[in-house]
Amino acid sequence: MLLISPDSVEEARDCAKAADHLDIVDVKKPDEGSLGANFPWVIREIRDAVPAGTPLSATVGDVPYKPGTVAQAALGAVVSGATYIKVGLYGCTTPDQGIDVMRGVVRAVKDHRPDAFVVASGYADAHRIGCVNPLALPDIAARSGADAAMLDTAIKDGTRLFDHVSPDACAEFVRLAHAAGLLAALAGSVTAADLGPLTSMGTDIVGVRGAVCEGGDRNAGRIRPHLVAAFRAEMDRHARRQAAATVPAAG
């Protein structure tokens, strides 16, 4: 699935024009961090701006180890219209802290809307900020009752997912997530050039912003429908190639 992250209602309208080429619209506020939380009214406005059948995701933030605070924020996101709730475990330094935060989120979200989808997000560059190891995320997600594990990059300085976690380590992340019955999501300045390895390792959700912005610039550029369509076409090409490679030879 392709997840696109507009940072405004105007950009969300551009995503709506490309709704046939994406699977999830993700609401975030990049100037508050890689998983920065936007305002509840922005979530509502973007929910109204995109087709009703397009799932809406919302980030709760690069959160501290404050389970009650984070649970309330997650409830605010789902009440505002998001059905995918993403939590960046920025301030969690141990798996137990991550589980503590995510259990509160899962209960808050699912008590309000049982069919909502909860995503525990970690950071490929965790070593730069001192948070929990990226490969601990699938276990944290599974033990807390979340639905997916995700990796992104915390510091948006031009470095990318594979600069911090090798393709082999990302493949292990995907394998661990699938073994636990979770979806695996990968993001972090992903480009079309990364789609080959991401597809071959079985990634379920690819999250992008810069790759579908003018000039590839997540901050100064704006999401454009034709760039979304082109990125999706490349995703589909790799998916077809992967499917053909795994079909047994006849006879």
PDB file of C-alpha atoms in Angstrom, residues 15 35 38 40 45 61 80-81 96 123 138 149 155 162 168 173 187 204 208 235 245-246:
ATOM      1  CA  CYS A  15      -3.809  13.905  -2.919  1.00  0.00           C
ATOM      2  CA  LEU A  35       5.910  12.091  12.956  1.00  0.00           C
ATOM      3  CA  ASN A  38      -1.251  18.106  13.381  1.00  0.00           C
ATOM      4  CA  PRO A  40      -7.585  17.988  15.376  1.00  0.00           C
ATOM      5  CA  GLU A  45     -10.702  19.178   7.312  1.00  0.00           C
ATOM      6  CA  GLY A  61       3.753  12.812  17.352  1.00  0.00           C
ATOM      7  CA  SER A  80     -11.153  13.628  14.667  1.00  0.00           C
ATOM      8  CA  GLY A  81     -11.643  11.104  11.871  1.00  0.00           C
ATOM      9  CA  ASP A  96       8.990  -2.175  28.116  1.00  0.00           C
ATOM     10  CA  TYR A 123      13.236   5.098  13.913  1.00  0.00           C
ATOM     11  CA  PRO A 138       7.575  -5.720  15.877  1.00  0.00           C
ATOM     12  CA  ALA A 149       5.077  -1.916  13.064  1.00  0.00           C
ATOM     13  CA  ILE A 155      16.169  13.393  11.761  1.00  0.00           C
ATOM     14  CA  PHE A 162      18.842   2.454   4.119  1.00  0.00           C
ATOM     15  CA  ASP A 168      18.973  -7.037   5.172  1.00  0.00           C
ATOM     16  CA  PHE A 173      12.120  -6.216  10.484  1.00  0.00           C
ATOM     17  CA  ALA A 187       9.402   5.075   5.345  1.00  0.00           C
ATOM     18  CA  ASP A 204       3.142  -3.966   3.235  1.00  0.00           C
ATOM     19  CA  VAL A 208       6.516   8.814   1.292  1.00  0.00           C
ATOM     20  CA  MET A 235       5.455   0.438  -7.267  1.00  0.00           C
ATOM     21  CA  ALA A 245       9.651 -14.105 -10.193  1.00  0.00           C
ATOM     22  CA  THR A 246       7.781 -16.142  -7.589  1.00  0.00           C
TER      23      THR A 246
END
